[in-house]
Amino acid sequence: MYLLTGNNEVGPALTRRLQQLSLLLFAELPAPSASVTLQAGEAVDSAVPADHWAFLSGGQVRGIQAQQGVVEYEAGDLLGLTGGYALPDFSYVAQQPSTLNLYPVGDVLRHLHLSKQRAAQWTAYLLTHISLLQQTVTGDASNAPTTGSGFLQFAPGEVMIREGELAGEVYHVVQGHADVYRGDTKVGEVLPGELFGAMAMLCGTPRTATVIARDDVLVAAVPQDDFQSLISRHPETAVTLMENMARAINDLNDRLRQHETTTL
C-alpha cells in the first residue's frame, strides 16, 4: 500500500512499517471463505460483502475518493478496513487482473487476538494505517509544525512530551528512539513502531512522564478525536493498551525502587 499523493520521506517509511506488520499479522491466516478474480477496470466493492475484508493476493487495486486516486494497493494488502464496520471507505478499482481472498471480519479479528503480542501488533497496524492516510491531508511532512497534529520531527535532546502537561495526542514513532524519564530518573525507552502518550489520553490525566528524543525522531501525532474513534471501532485495542500500560507501570515502579535503593 502506498499513497498516490504527496512526495516526502514519511510515506515510504510508514509504508515499510505497514508491510512489516502485515507479514507478522496475516501470514498465518486460515483458508479464505472465498476468492474472486477481477479484470482491469472492474470495481471491487460489489465483489466484497459488507461484513468481509479482502486481502489482495495478486495484482494491483486503486483506492479512489472523490473521483481521485488516493492509495495504491499491492499483493499482501488489506482492503476495506473501515468498510468492514459499515463506515465510509474508499471505492476500489482493479488496475490489472487481481485476485482477492475474502474473510469474514469476525474471523480475522479472532485470529488477530489469539495472543497479546499479535493484538499489540494489530494496534500498531491500525495506528500506522491512520498515520499513512493522514498524509493525504497533511501534505509534505518536511513542512510540518513542531506542535499540533500531523507529523512532528524532534532533534536529539528535544523534549517530546513533558511530565505534568495536559494530553492532546497519542504519538506513534515512525523513526528514531526516545528515552522516558520520571523526574531526573530514566525509567524506559520508546522504540520505532511503538506508541506513547496513551495513558494520559485514556485516563484523562496529565502526562505521567517526560519523553526526550535520543536521536532524530519522527512521530505521527494522532489527535484525541481520531484516537477515540479508533478505540470505539476497535474496543479490543483499549484492552491491549491498558495491559501494555500496566506492564510499563510495573517496570517504572521497579526502576524507581532500584534508584531509591542505590541513592540511600
Coordinates of C-alpha atoms in Angstrom, one line a residue:
M1 CA 0.0 0.0 0.0
Y2 CA 1.4 3.4 -0.9
L3 CA -0.1 6.9 -1.4
L4 CA -0.6 8.4 -4.8
T5 CA -0.4 11.9 -3.3
G6 CA 2.5 13.7 -1.6
N7 CA 6.2 13.2 -2.1
N8 CA 8.3 13.0 1.1
E9 CA 10.2 10.6 3.3
V10 CA 7.3 9.9 5.7
G11 CA 5.0 8.0 3.4
P12 CA 7.6 5.4 2.4
A13 CA 8.7 4.9 6.0
L14 CA 5.1 4.3 7.1
T15 CA 4.6 2.0 4.1
R16 CA 7.5 -0.1 5.0
R17 CA 6.3 -0.3 8.6
L18 CA 2.8 -1.4 7.4
Q19 CA 4.3 -4.1 5.2
Q20 CA 6.3 -5.5 8.1
L21 CA 3.3 -5.6 10.3
S22 CA 1.2 -7.2 7.6
L23 CA 3.6 -10.0 7.3
L24 CA 3.5 -10.6 11.0
L25 CA -0.2 -10.4 11.3
F26 CA -1.7 -12.0 8.2
A27 CA 0.9 -14.6 7.1
E28 CA -0.9 -17.4 9.1
L29 CA -4.5 -16.7 8.3
P30 CA -6.6 -19.8 7.6
A31 CA -8.1 -20.5 4.2
P32 CA -10.4 -17.7 2.9
S33 CA -14.1 -18.2 2.7
A34 CA -13.9 -17.3 -1.0
S35 CA -11.6 -15.9 -3.7
V36 CA -12.5 -13.6 -6.6
T37 CA -10.6 -12.5 -9.6
L38 CA -11.2 -9.1 -11.2
Q39 CA -10.1 -7.7 -14.5
A40 CA -8.6 -4.3 -15.0
G41 CA -11.2 -1.6 -14.6
E42 CA -13.6 -3.7 -12.5
A43 CA -15.0 -2.4 -9.3
V44 CA -14.0 -4.3 -6.1
D45 CA -16.9 -3.0 -4.0
S46 CA -19.6 -5.3 -5.5
A47 CA -17.4 -8.4 -5.1
V48 CA -16.8 -8.0 -1.4
P49 CA -19.6 -8.4 1.1
A50 CA -20.0 -5.6 3.6
D51 CA -19.0 -7.8 6.6
H52 CA -15.9 -9.1 4.9
W53 CA -12.3 -7.9 4.5
A54 CA -10.4 -8.6 1.3
F55 CA -6.7 -9.5 1.1
L56 CA -5.0 -8.8 -2.3
S57 CA -3.1 -11.9 -3.2
G58 CA -2.1 -10.7 -6.6
G59 CA -2.5 -7.7 -8.9
Q60 CA -3.0 -4.1 -8.1
V61 CA -6.0 -2.2 -6.8
R62 CA -6.5 1.6 -6.5
G63 CA -8.4 3.3 -3.7
I64 CA -10.5 6.2 -5.0
Q65 CA -12.1 9.1 -3.1
A66 CA -14.0 12.0 -4.8
Q67 CA -13.1 10.6 -8.2
Q68 CA -9.4 10.8 -7.4
G69 CA -6.9 8.0 -6.9
V70 CA -5.5 8.2 -3.4
V71 CA -4.0 4.9 -2.5
E72 CA -2.5 2.0 -4.5
Y73 CA -2.8 -1.5 -3.0
E74 CA -0.4 -4.3 -3.8
A75 CA -0.2 -8.1 -3.0
G76 CA -0.4 -8.7 0.7
D77 CA -2.5 -5.5 1.5
L78 CA -5.8 -5.5 3.3
L79 CA -8.7 -3.8 1.6
G80 CA -11.9 -2.5 3.2
L81 CA -10.7 -1.9 6.7
T82 CA -13.3 0.7 7.6
G83 CA -15.9 -0.7 5.2
G84 CA -15.9 -3.9 7.3
Y85 CA -17.5 -1.9 10.0
A86 CA -20.1 -0.2 7.8
L87 CA -18.1 3.0 7.9
P88 CA -17.1 5.3 5.0
D89 CA -14.4 3.8 2.9
F90 CA -12.6 4.2 -0.5
S91 CA -14.1 2.9 -3.7
Y92 CA -11.7 0.3 -5.1
V93 CA -11.0 -0.4 -8.8
A94 CA -8.7 -3.1 -10.1
Q95 CA -5.8 -1.6 -12.1
Q96 CA -4.8 -5.0 -13.6
P97 CA -6.1 -8.6 -13.2
S98 CA -6.3 -9.0 -9.5
T99 CA -7.2 -11.8 -7.1
L100 CA -8.8 -11.1 -3.7
N101 CA -9.1 -13.6 -0.8
L102 CA -12.3 -12.9 1.3
Y103 CA -12.6 -13.3 5.0
P104 CA -15.4 -12.5 7.5
V105 CA -14.3 -9.6 9.7
G106 CA -15.0 -11.6 12.9
D107 CA -12.8 -14.5 11.8
V108 CA -9.9 -12.1 11.1
L109 CA -10.3 -10.3 14.5
R110 CA -10.3 -13.7 16.3
H111 CA -7.1 -14.6 14.6
L112 CA -5.5 -11.2 15.5
H113 CA -6.3 -11.7 19.2
L114 CA -5.0 -15.2 19.7
S115 CA -2.1 -13.7 21.6
K116 CA -1.3 -10.5 23.4
Q117 CA 1.7 -10.0 21.1
R118 CA -0.4 -10.2 18.0
A119 CA -3.0 -7.9 19.5
A120 CA -0.4 -5.3 20.2
Q121 CA 0.9 -5.6 16.6
W122 CA -2.7 -5.1 15.4
T123 CA -2.9 -1.9 17.4
A124 CA 0.4 -0.7 15.8
Y125 CA -1.0 -1.7 12.4
L126 CA -4.1 0.4 12.9
L127 CA -2.2 3.5 14.1
T128 CA 0.3 3.1 11.2
H129 CA -2.7 2.9 8.8
I130 CA -4.1 6.1 10.3
S131 CA -0.8 7.8 10.1
L132 CA -0.3 6.9 6.5
L133 CA -3.7 8.1 5.4
Q134 CA -3.1 11.4 7.2
Q135 CA -0.5 12.1 4.5
T136 CA -3.4 12.8 2.1
V137 CA -4.4 15.8 4.2
T138 CA -1.2 16.9 6.0
G139 CA 0.9 17.4 2.8
D140 CA 4.7 17.4 2.9
A141 CA 5.9 16.3 6.3
S142 CA 9.0 18.4 6.0
N143 CA 6.8 21.5 6.4
A144 CA 5.0 20.1 9.5
P145 CA 4.9 22.3 12.5
T146 CA 6.7 21.4 15.7
T147 CA 3.5 21.3 17.7
G148 CA -0.1 20.2 16.9
S149 CA -1.5 17.3 14.9
G150 CA 0.3 15.7 11.9
F151 CA 3.9 14.5 11.6
L152 CA 6.4 16.0 14.0
Q153 CA 10.2 15.9 14.0
F154 CA 12.4 16.2 17.1
A155 CA 16.1 16.7 17.3
P156 CA 18.3 14.7 19.8
G157 CA 17.7 16.0 23.3
E158 CA 14.4 17.7 22.5
V159 CA 11.5 17.2 24.8
M160 CA 8.6 15.5 23.0
I161 CA 6.1 15.4 25.9
R162 CA 6.6 16.8 29.4
E163 CA 5.5 15.3 32.7
G164 CA 2.5 17.1 34.2
E165 CA 1.3 18.6 30.8
L166 CA -2.2 18.0 29.6
A167 CA -2.6 15.4 26.8
G168 CA -3.9 16.3 23.4
E169 CA -2.5 13.5 21.2
V170 CA -1.1 10.0 21.2
Y171 CA 2.2 9.6 19.4
H172 CA 3.4 6.8 17.1
V173 CA 7.1 6.6 16.5
V174 CA 7.9 6.3 12.8
Q175 CA 11.7 6.7 13.0
G176 CA 14.2 7.1 15.9
H177 CA 14.4 6.4 19.6
A178 CA 13.4 8.2 22.7
D179 CA 14.0 7.9 26.5
V180 CA 11.4 8.1 29.2
Y181 CA 12.0 10.0 32.5
R182 CA 10.2 10.4 35.8
G183 CA 11.8 13.5 37.3
D184 CA 15.6 13.0 36.6
T185 CA 15.4 9.2 36.6
K186 CA 15.3 7.3 33.3
V187 CA 12.5 4.7 33.5
G188 CA 12.2 3.4 30.0
E189 CA 12.6 3.9 26.3
V190 CA 10.4 4.2 23.2
L191 CA 11.4 2.3 20.0
P192 CA 10.4 2.7 16.4
G193 CA 6.9 1.4 15.8
E194 CA 5.8 2.0 19.4
L195 CA 3.3 4.5 20.7
F196 CA 3.4 6.7 23.8
G197 CA 1.2 9.2 25.5
A198 CA -1.9 6.9 25.5
M199 CA -2.1 6.6 29.3
A200 CA -3.0 10.3 29.9
M201 CA -5.4 10.2 26.9
L202 CA -7.3 7.1 28.2
C203 CA -7.3 8.2 31.9
G204 CA -7.9 11.9 31.3
T205 CA -4.9 12.8 33.5
P206 CA -1.8 14.9 32.9
R207 CA 1.3 13.3 31.3
T208 CA 2.9 10.9 33.8
A209 CA 6.4 11.1 32.3
T210 CA 8.7 13.1 30.2
V211 CA 9.8 11.7 26.8
I212 CA 13.1 13.0 25.3
A213 CA 14.4 12.3 21.8
R214 CA 17.6 10.2 21.9
D215 CA 18.3 10.8 18.2
D216 CA 16.4 12.3 15.3
V217 CA 12.8 11.2 15.8
L218 CA 9.8 11.4 13.5
V219 CA 6.4 10.7 15.0
A220 CA 2.8 10.7 13.9
A221 CA 0.6 12.7 16.3
V222 CA -2.9 11.0 16.4
P223 CA -5.4 13.6 17.7
Q224 CA -7.7 12.8 20.5
D225 CA -10.8 12.6 18.3
D226 CA -9.1 10.1 15.9
F227 CA -7.8 8.1 18.8
Q228 CA -11.2 7.9 20.5
S229 CA -12.7 6.9 17.1
L230 CA -10.1 4.1 16.8
I231 CA -11.0 2.9 20.3
S232 CA -14.7 3.0 19.6
R233 CA -14.3 1.0 16.4
H234 CA -11.8 -1.5 18.0
P235 CA -12.5 -1.7 21.7
E236 CA -10.1 -4.6 22.0
T237 CA -7.4 -2.0 21.2
A238 CA -8.1 -0.3 24.5
V239 CA -7.6 -3.6 26.4
T240 CA -4.3 -4.1 24.7
L241 CA -3.1 -0.6 25.5
M242 CA -4.1 -0.9 29.2
E243 CA -2.3 -4.2 29.5
N244 CA 0.8 -2.6 28.0
M245 CA 0.5 0.4 30.3
A246 CA 0.1 -1.9 33.3
R247 CA 3.4 -3.6 32.4
A248 CA 5.0 -0.3 31.8
I249 CA 3.9 1.0 35.2
N250 CA 5.3 -2.1 36.9
D251 CA 8.6 -1.7 35.1
L252 CA 8.6 2.0 36.0
N253 CA 8.0 1.2 39.7
D254 CA 10.8 -1.4 39.7
R255 CA 13.2 1.1 38.3
L256 CA 12.2 3.8 40.7
R257 CA 12.7 1.4 43.7
Q258 CA 16.1 0.4 42.3
H259 CA 17.1 4.1 42.0
E260 CA 15.9 4.8 45.5
T261 CA 17.9 1.8 46.9
T262 CA 21.1 2.9 45.2
T263 CA 20.8 6.5 46.4
L264 CA 20.3 5.6 50.1

